[in-house]
Short mmCIF file of C-alpha atoms in Angstrom, two decimals:
data_model
loop_
_atom_site.label_atom_id
_atom_site.label_comp_id
_atom_site.label_asym_id
_atom_site.label_seq_id
_atom_site.Cartn_x
_atom_site.Cartn_y
_atom_site.Cartn_z
CA UNK A 1 143.42 367.71 34.50
CA UNK A 2 142.92 369.42 37.87
CA UNK A 3 140.80 372.61 37.54
CA UNK A 4 141.35 375.31 40.16
CA UNK A 5 139.61 378.57 40.81
CA UNK A 6 142.13 381.09 42.51
CA UNK A 7 140.61 384.19 44.19
CA UNK A 8 142.95 387.08 45.47
CA UNK A 9 142.75 390.86 45.15
CA UNK A 10 146.64 391.00 44.22
CA UNK A 11 146.38 390.64 40.26
CA UNK A 12 150.27 390.45 40.04
CA UNK A 13 150.14 387.44 42.44
CA UNK A 14 147.26 385.75 40.57
CA UNK A 15 149.28 386.08 37.32
CA UNK A 16 152.41 384.53 38.96
CA UNK A 17 150.67 381.86 40.66
CA UNK A 18 148.84 380.69 37.53
CA UNK A 19 152.04 380.64 35.56
CA UNK A 20 153.82 378.54 38.23
CA UNK A 21 150.90 375.92 38.77
CA UNK A 22 150.12 375.44 34.98
CA UNK A 23 153.87 374.89 33.93
CA UNK A 24 153.45 371.04 34.81
CA UNK A 25 150.40 370.91 32.22
CA UNK A 26 148.32 369.17 34.70
CA UNK A 27 146.87 371.87 36.61
CA UNK A 28 144.56 374.64 34.96
CA UNK A 29 143.86 377.75 37.11
CA UNK A 30 141.06 380.34 36.74
CA UNK A 31 141.40 383.56 38.50
CA UNK A 32 139.02 386.11 40.23
CA UNK A 33 139.75 389.24 42.24
CA UNK A 34 136.50 389.44 43.89
CA UNK A 35 135.25 386.77 46.12
CA UNK A 36 131.50 387.58 45.80
CA UNK A 37 132.00 386.49 41.95
CA UNK A 38 133.09 383.02 42.89
CA UNK A 39 129.39 381.91 43.56
CA UNK A 40 128.32 382.97 39.92
CA UNK A 41 131.31 381.09 38.37
CA UNK A 42 130.61 377.94 40.51
CA UNK A 43 127.14 377.94 38.94
CA UNK A 44 128.49 377.48 35.27
CA UNK A 45 131.77 376.03 35.80
CA UNK A 46 133.19 372.89 37.83
CA UNK A 47 136.26 372.99 39.78
CA UNK A 48 138.24 370.46 41.83
CA UNK A 49 139.67 373.06 44.48
CA UNK A 50 139.42 376.72 45.47
CA UNK A 51 142.39 378.80 46.43
CA UNK A 52 141.29 382.04 48.28
CA UNK A 53 143.08 384.88 49.96
CA UNK A 54 141.68 385.82 53.44
CA UNK A 55 141.42 389.76 53.46
CA UNK A 56 139.75 390.96 50.21
CA UNK A 57 137.17 393.76 49.76
CA UNK A 58 133.38 393.13 49.94
CA UNK A 59 133.82 389.58 51.07
CA UNK A 60 136.82 387.89 52.83
CA UNK A 61 137.95 384.22 52.07
CA UNK A 62 136.50 382.83 55.38
CA UNK A 63 133.15 384.45 54.43
CA UNK A 64 133.15 382.76 51.18
CA UNK A 65 134.01 379.40 52.79
CA UNK A 66 131.09 379.84 55.28
CA UNK A 67 128.80 380.60 52.43
CA UNK A 68 129.74 377.55 50.29
CA UNK A 69 129.54 375.19 53.17
CA UNK A 70 126.08 376.56 54.37
CA UNK A 71 124.79 375.70 50.65
CA UNK A 72 126.29 371.99 51.21
CA UNK A 73 129.22 372.67 48.92
CA UNK A 74 132.01 370.50 49.98
CA UNK A 75 134.59 371.47 47.41
CA UNK A 76 138.20 371.53 48.51
CA UNK A 77 139.11 374.95 50.04
CA UNK A 78 142.85 376.20 50.68
CA UNK A 79 143.08 379.54 52.38
CA UNK A 80 146.22 381.34 51.06
CA UNK A 81 146.82 384.35 52.79
CA UNK A 82 149.51 386.60 54.40
CA UNK A 83 147.48 386.89 57.71
CA UNK A 84 149.10 384.43 60.02
CA UNK A 85 147.08 385.27 63.20
CA UNK A 86 146.28 381.94 64.93
CA UNK A 87 142.61 382.90 65.18
CA UNK A 88 142.34 383.04 61.58
CA UNK A 89 143.85 379.65 61.25
CA UNK A 90 141.37 378.07 63.84
CA UNK A 91 138.40 379.82 62.15
CA UNK A 92 139.24 378.71 58.64
CA UNK A 93 139.84 375.11 59.80
CA UNK A 94 136.67 375.01 61.85
CA UNK A 95 134.69 376.25 58.91
CA UNK A 96 135.75 373.54 56.78
CA UNK A 97 138.68 374.71 55.19
CA UNK A 98 141.20 371.75 54.00
CA UNK A 99 144.62 373.65 54.47
CA UNK A 100 145.99 376.84 55.42
CA UNK A 101 149.08 378.18 53.73
CA UNK A 102 150.68 381.56 54.81
CA UNK A 103 152.19 383.86 52.05
CA UNK A 104 155.69 385.14 52.37
CA UNK A 105 159.23 383.55 52.03
CA UNK A 106 160.86 381.94 49.17
CA UNK A 107 158.17 382.19 46.33
CA UNK A 108 159.38 379.07 44.37
CA UNK A 109 159.01 377.02 47.70
CA UNK A 110 155.65 378.72 48.68
CA UNK A 111 154.10 377.76 45.15
CA UNK A 112 155.53 374.36 45.42
CA UNK A 113 153.87 373.80 48.63
CA UNK A 114 150.78 375.04 47.00
CA UNK A 115 151.02 372.92 44.25
CA UNK A 116 151.62 369.83 46.68
CA UNK A 117 148.52 370.74 48.73
CA UNK A 118 146.17 371.09 45.63
CA UNK A 119 147.16 367.71 44.58
CA UNK A 120 146.76 366.31 48.15
CA UNK A 121 143.54 367.78 48.64
CA UNK A 122 142.22 366.79 45.46
CA UNK A 123 143.22 363.21 45.88
CA UNK A 124 141.59 363.01 49.28
CA UNK A 125 138.55 364.53 47.77
CA UNK A 126 138.64 361.68 44.90
CA UNK A 127 139.40 359.00 47.69
CA UNK A 128 136.53 360.23 49.85
CA UNK A 129 134.13 360.40 46.85
CA UNK A 130 134.94 356.88 45.66
CA UNK A 131 134.78 355.68 49.46
CA UNK A 132 131.38 357.30 49.72
CA UNK A 133 130.29 355.85 46.31
CA UNK A 134 131.46 352.45 47.30
CA UNK A 135 129.58 352.69 50.65
CA UNK A 136 126.54 353.78 48.86
CA UNK A 137 126.68 350.86 46.43
CA UNK A 138 127.26 348.37 49.21
CA UNK A 139 124.43 349.94 51.13
CA UNK A 140 122.05 349.76 48.02
CA UNK A 141 122.99 346.06 47.46
CA UNK A 142 122.44 345.04 51.04
CA UNK A 143 119.19 347.23 50.86
CA UNK A 144 117.72 345.26 47.97
CA UNK A 145 118.73 341.84 49.30
CA UNK A 146 115.66 339.55 49.85
CA UNK A 147 116.88 338.22 53.10
CA UNK A 148 116.94 340.13 56.17
CA UNK A 149 120.58 341.65 56.28
CA UNK A 150 122.52 343.91 58.67
CA UNK A 151 126.27 344.75 59.14
CA UNK A 152 128.57 345.90 61.68
CA UNK A 153 131.94 347.32 62.02
CA UNK A 154 134.75 345.89 64.18
CA UNK A 155 133.40 347.94 67.10
CA UNK A 156 129.99 346.26 66.99
CA UNK A 157 128.42 349.38 65.52
CA UNK A 158 125.53 348.82 62.99
CA UNK A 159 126.41 350.13 59.65
CA UNK A 160 123.75 348.52 57.36
CA UNK A 161 120.23 347.41 58.16
CA UNK A 162 118.33 346.55 54.87
CA UNK A 163 114.56 346.98 54.24
CA UNK A 164 113.93 343.25 54.67
CA UNK A 165 115.46 343.46 58.03
CA UNK A 166 113.10 346.36 58.91
CA UNK A 167 110.13 344.20 57.89
CA UNK A 168 111.46 341.08 59.67
CA UNK A 169 112.12 342.88 63.06
CA UNK A 170 109.91 345.85 63.09
CA UNK A 171 112.75 347.99 63.78
CA UNK A 172 113.22 350.99 61.30
CA UNK A 173 116.83 351.49 59.87
CA UNK A 174 117.09 355.07 61.39
CA UNK A 175 116.45 353.68 65.15
CA UNK A 176 119.39 351.28 64.92
CA UNK A 177 122.20 352.62 62.51
CA UNK A 178 125.20 353.73 64.69
CA UNK A 179 123.86 351.90 67.64
CA UNK A 180 126.43 349.56 69.35
CA UNK A 181 126.64 347.28 72.41
CA UNK A 182 124.83 344.29 70.73
CA UNK A 183 121.80 346.40 69.93
CA UNK A 184 121.20 344.18 66.88
CA UNK A 185 120.67 341.08 68.98
CA UNK A 186 117.44 342.80 71.09
CA UNK A 187 114.73 342.30 68.19
CA UNK A 188 115.32 338.48 68.33
CA UNK A 189 116.36 337.85 72.04
CA UNK A 190 114.95 340.68 73.89
CA UNK A 191 118.41 341.31 75.35
CA UNK A 192 121.81 342.50 74.09
CA UNK A 193 124.01 339.73 73.87
CA UNK A 194 126.64 338.23 71.55
CA UNK A 195 125.17 336.36 68.47
CA UNK A 196 126.06 334.60 65.19
CA UNK A 197 127.80 337.68 63.50
CA UNK A 198 130.20 338.24 66.50
CA UNK A 199 131.66 334.70 65.64
CA UNK A 200 133.30 336.43 62.79
CA UNK A 201 135.71 338.48 64.76
CA UNK A 202 136.65 335.74 67.44
CA UNK A 203 135.77 332.17 68.33
CA UNK A 204 133.47 331.82 71.14
CA UNK A 205 132.19 328.37 72.37
CA UNK A 206 129.39 330.01 74.70
CA UNK A 207 127.89 331.57 71.52
CA UNK A 208 128.21 328.51 69.27
CA UNK A 209 126.68 326.14 71.96
CA UNK A 210 123.30 328.23 71.34
CA UNK A 211 123.17 326.98 67.82
CA UNK A 212 122.13 323.41 66.91
CA UNK A 213 123.97 323.14 63.64
CA UNK A 214 127.30 325.12 62.87
CA UNK A 215 128.80 324.91 59.32
CA UNK A 216 131.98 326.71 58.54
CA UNK A 217 133.09 327.16 54.89
CA UNK A 218 135.47 329.51 53.73
CA UNK A 219 135.22 332.24 56.42
CA UNK A 220 131.36 331.97 56.26
CA UNK A 221 129.41 330.59 59.21
CA UNK A 222 126.00 328.90 58.77
CA UNK A 223 123.66 328.07 61.57
CA UNK A 224 120.11 327.41 62.57
CA UNK A 225 118.35 328.06 65.87
CA UNK A 226 114.90 328.18 67.38
CA UNK A 227 114.50 331.59 69.09
CA UNK A 228 111.46 331.23 71.52
CA UNK A 229 111.20 335.08 71.98
CA UNK A 230 110.94 336.06 68.39
CA UNK A 231 107.66 336.69 66.46
CA UNK A 232 105.81 338.19 69.43
CA UNK A 233 106.77 335.37 71.62
CA UNK A 234 105.54 332.71 69.28
CA UNK A 235 109.06 331.41 68.64
CA UNK A 236 110.53 330.72 65.11
CA UNK A 237 113.32 328.74 63.43
CA UNK A 238 115.66 330.81 62.05
CA UNK A 239 118.65 330.34 59.42
CA UNK A 240 121.52 332.44 59.50
CA UNK A 241 124.84 333.05 57.49
CA UNK A 242 127.64 335.43 58.55
CA UNK A 243 130.55 336.45 56.57
CA UNK A 244 133.51 338.94 57.16
CA UNK A 245 133.66 342.38 55.29
CA UNK A 246 137.37 343.11 54.17
CA UNK A 247 139.13 346.26 53.03
CA UNK A 248 141.40 346.56 50.10
CA UNK A 249 144.26 344.97 52.23
CA UNK A 250 142.22 341.88 53.14
CA UNK A 251 141.86 343.07 56.68
CA UNK A 252 138.49 342.26 58.35
CA UNK A 253 136.80 345.64 58.98
CA UNK A 254 133.20 344.18 59.91
CA UNK A 255 130.77 341.47 59.39
CA UNK A 256 127.57 340.81 57.69
CA UNK A 257 124.87 338.76 58.60
CA UNK A 258 121.63 337.55 56.65
CA UNK A 259 118.74 335.85 58.26
CA UNK A 260 115.74 333.78 57.21
CA UNK A 261 112.57 332.56 58.81
CA UNK A 262 112.63 328.82 58.11
CA UNK A 263 109.57 327.85 60.52
CA UNK A 264 107.46 326.73 57.81
CA UNK A 265 110.10 324.75 56.26
CA UNK A 266 111.03 323.01 59.70
CA UNK A 267 107.40 321.90 60.00
CA UNK A 268 107.42 320.54 56.60
CA UNK A 269 110.65 318.59 57.31
CA UNK A 270 108.94 317.32 60.36
CA UNK A 271 105.92 316.35 58.61
CA UNK A 272 107.85 314.45 56.01
CA UNK A 273 110.00 312.82 58.61
CA UNK A 274 106.90 311.50 60.31
CA UNK A 275 105.41 310.54 57.01
CA UNK A 276 108.80 308.76 55.85
CA UNK A 277 108.55 306.80 59.48
CA UNK A 278 105.13 305.83 58.76
CA UNK A 279 105.81 304.75 55.29
CA UNK A 280 108.84 302.56 56.05
CA UNK A 281 107.02 301.12 59.06
CA UNK A 282 104.13 300.05 56.67
CA UNK A 283 106.65 298.93 54.13
CA UNK A 284 108.70 296.88 56.53
CA UNK A 285 105.75 295.55 58.66
CA UNK A 286 103.51 294.31 55.84
CA UNK A 287 103.72 290.34 55.32
CA UNK A 288 104.30 290.83 51.51
CA UNK A 289 107.55 291.16 49.73
CA UNK A 290 107.71 294.61 48.28
CA UNK A 291 110.50 296.86 46.55
CA UNK A 292 110.58 300.05 44.82
CA UNK A 293 111.54 300.18 41.24
CA UNK A 294 113.39 303.43 39.80
CA UNK A 295 112.65 304.51 36.26
CA UNK A 296 116.16 303.24 35.14
CA UNK A 297 114.96 299.77 36.36
CA UNK A 298 117.15 300.00 39.32
CA UNK A 299 115.71 298.65 42.45
CA UNK A 300 116.19 301.23 45.33
CA UNK A 301 114.34 299.73 48.29
CA UNK A 302 113.40 296.31 49.31
CA UNK A 303 111.93 295.20 52.65
CA UNK A 304 112.62 292.21 54.85
CA UNK A 305 110.00 289.87 53.28
CA UNK A 306 111.73 290.44 49.69
CA UNK A 307 114.99 289.30 51.38
CA UNK A 308 113.36 286.27 52.60
CA UNK A 309 111.72 285.40 49.22
CA UNK A 310 114.61 286.29 46.97
CA UNK A 311 117.62 285.35 49.03
CA UNK A 312 119.37 288.51 48.35
CA UNK A 313 120.19 291.05 51.22
CA UNK A 314 119.47 294.66 50.94
CA UNK A 315 123.03 295.61 50.70
CA UNK A 316 123.13 293.38 47.40
CA UNK A 317 119.99 294.70 45.92
CA UNK A 318 119.42 298.51 46.93
CA UNK A 319 120.90 300.87 44.26
CA UNK A 320 122.74 298.21 42.68
CA UNK A 321 120.45 295.49 40.94
CA UNK A 322 118.08 295.84 38.01
CA UNK A 323 114.81 294.04 38.35
CA UNK A 324 115.43 292.32 34.96
CA UNK A 325 117.97 290.22 36.79
CA UNK A 326 115.16 288.63 38.79
CA UNK A 327 112.95 287.77 35.86
CA UNK A 328 113.01 284.71 33.20
CA UNK A 329 114.56 286.13 30.01
CA UNK A 330 111.32 285.53 28.00
CA UNK A 331 109.03 287.41 30.54
CA UNK A 332 111.55 290.55 30.47
CA UNK A 333 110.61 291.50 27.07
CA UNK A 334 106.79 291.94 27.62
CA UNK A 335 107.50 293.32 31.18
CA UNK A 336 109.92 295.84 29.87
CA UNK A 337 107.14 297.03 27.38
CA UNK A 338 104.87 297.55 30.39
CA UNK A 339 107.60 299.34 32.33
CA UNK A 340 108.21 301.88 29.59
CA UNK A 341 104.62 302.20 28.50
CA UNK A 342 103.46 302.99 31.92
CA UNK A 343 105.51 306.09 32.21
CA UNK A 344 104.46 307.57 29.00
CA UNK A 345 101.90 310.77 29.22
CA UNK A 346 98.25 309.45 28.91
CA UNK A 347 99.16 306.01 29.36
CA UNK A 348 96.19 303.62 29.61
CA UNK A 349 95.48 299.84 29.25
CA UNK A 350 98.53 298.62 30.85
CA UNK A 351 97.84 295.87 33.53
CA UNK A 352 98.79 296.67 37.08
CA UNK A 353 98.39 292.94 38.17
CA UNK A 354 99.90 290.00 36.40
CA UNK A 355 101.81 286.63 36.81
CA UNK A 356 105.48 286.24 35.68
CA UNK A 357 108.43 284.00 36.48
CA UNK A 358 110.76 285.00 39.21
CA UNK A 359 114.48 283.95 39.56
CA UNK A 360 115.98 283.93 43.11
CA UNK A 361 119.68 284.02 44.33
CA UNK A 362 119.72 280.17 44.11
CA UNK A 363 118.40 280.34 40.36
CA UNK A 364 115.20 278.83 41.47
CA UNK A 365 112.29 279.80 39.18
CA UNK A 366 109.25 281.00 41.14
CA UNK A 367 105.73 281.78 39.86
CA UNK A 368 105.07 285.21 41.05
CA UNK A 369 101.72 287.29 41.33
CA UNK A 370 102.86 291.00 40.75
CA UNK A 371 100.94 294.13 41.73
CA UNK A 372 102.23 297.30 40.71
CA UNK A 373 101.54 301.16 41.30
CA UNK A 374 103.21 304.32 39.81
CA UNK A 375 104.06 306.85 42.36
CA UNK A 376 102.84 310.41 42.05
CA UNK A 377 106.15 311.55 41.06
CA UNK A 378 105.73 309.61 37.90
CA UNK A 379 109.11 307.91 38.12
CA UNK A 380 109.09 305.31 40.81
CA UNK A 381 106.81 302.25 41.20
CA UNK A 382 105.97 300.32 44.18
CA UNK A 383 105.79 296.33 43.49
CA UNK A 384 104.42 293.97 45.75
CA UNK A 385 104.92 290.13 45.02
CA UNK A 386 103.17 286.94 46.10
CA UNK A 387 104.91 283.67 45.63
CA UNK A 388 102.11 281.32 43.98
CA UNK A 389 104.39 278.67 42.93
CA UNK A 390 102.59 276.11 45.39
CA UNK A 391 99.47 277.18 44.13
CA UNK A 392 100.57 276.55 40.62
CA UNK A 393 101.86 273.32 41.70
CA UNK A 394 98.46 272.41 43.15
CA UNK A 395 96.57 273.45 40.03
CA UNK A 396 98.92 271.37 38.13
CA UNK A 397 98.36 268.34 40.20
CA UNK A 398 94.54 268.89 40.13
CA UNK A 399 94.85 269.27 36.36
CA UNK A 400 96.81 266.10 35.78
CA UNK A 401 94.75 264.13 38.04
CA UNK A 402 91.46 265.19 36.65
CA UNK A 403 92.98 264.15 33.19
CA UNK A 404 93.82 260.73 34.44
CA UNK A 405 90.23 260.33 36.11
CA UNK A 406 88.68 261.21 32.58
CA UNK A 407 90.97 258.82 30.80
CA UNK A 408 89.99 256.08 33.18
CA UNK A 409 86.26 256.80 32.62
CA UNK A 410 86.48 256.81 28.83
CA UNK A 411 88.62 253.56 28.98
#
């Protein structure tokens, strides 16, 4: 139901107009003959539109309109009057009237036009309200995003700049909203130039070449870059993601970009890379056969010495072979018990050095001395192996020789 307040000092016209507008059952009309009473009525009743005559005693229609607009009331306003001077029309529209309709002529056609304008102005008001609410919701969502985020329209004008972006750049929202000419690039590069967000509107190899990594996923563009001019000239590694903004017809009407400072992460990655390099260098350069064992008994990494000793290649072992394949079945039972118990909370008393019988690729059984350490992640172990087969043979030879000597002495 559309509620309308109609003000006119002609009582008969008020009654006729009310009857016509309400005959559809979709419009309800309240009437007043004095414009000054409208303000009091609006304090207690809510209307979707106001229809007002121009020339009335005490207060005319345009004066009422000026008063409402000065109070911040944007209610749709239709001036419905017999005065047709051009200056009246201009004054009404300049002061915020939505439509101007001149009385006279065929009453039915005139009231039909008035009804049409009422429906039109109410629908326009509804759409403006929904648009404003939608924009406000979008602004609120953007404002509370944890990442520094901003948005632009197709002309490159900044339409959103959230709190995180204010903190990130030191640029207040009220200083940049509405600004164009690549103003959003200046806090980062100390110059106005196209950046990631501009790639949403058009491909540009000159922009893309500034980024080390560019990923494109479903309309989104993800990059990272080192910006030497950011962070008071200290420089920073930044990660960014840009996406298009669409209207209800899936037309691109703008773009939005979120940015993170990943400098600390880059430093950690660099340290990890260096640590990994040193670790692998030590792992490979040691003269001992070594491998890394996963919790599920899979061998995930072996070194060159292991390849030489076992006869297996890295490709045959890593991520494919279980350590149990390399052990004589009788030894698997007690070694598996160690494997399980070693990973239990509060585990103690499990030896980390012992001998076992190793089976190489040629099914040769080797006597092996094993040293094992559970890594800090509590899942993996690093294992080193020393072939003691020769030592065992020598020990057995000595034992047999000693036995023979003892037998000769007692003979």
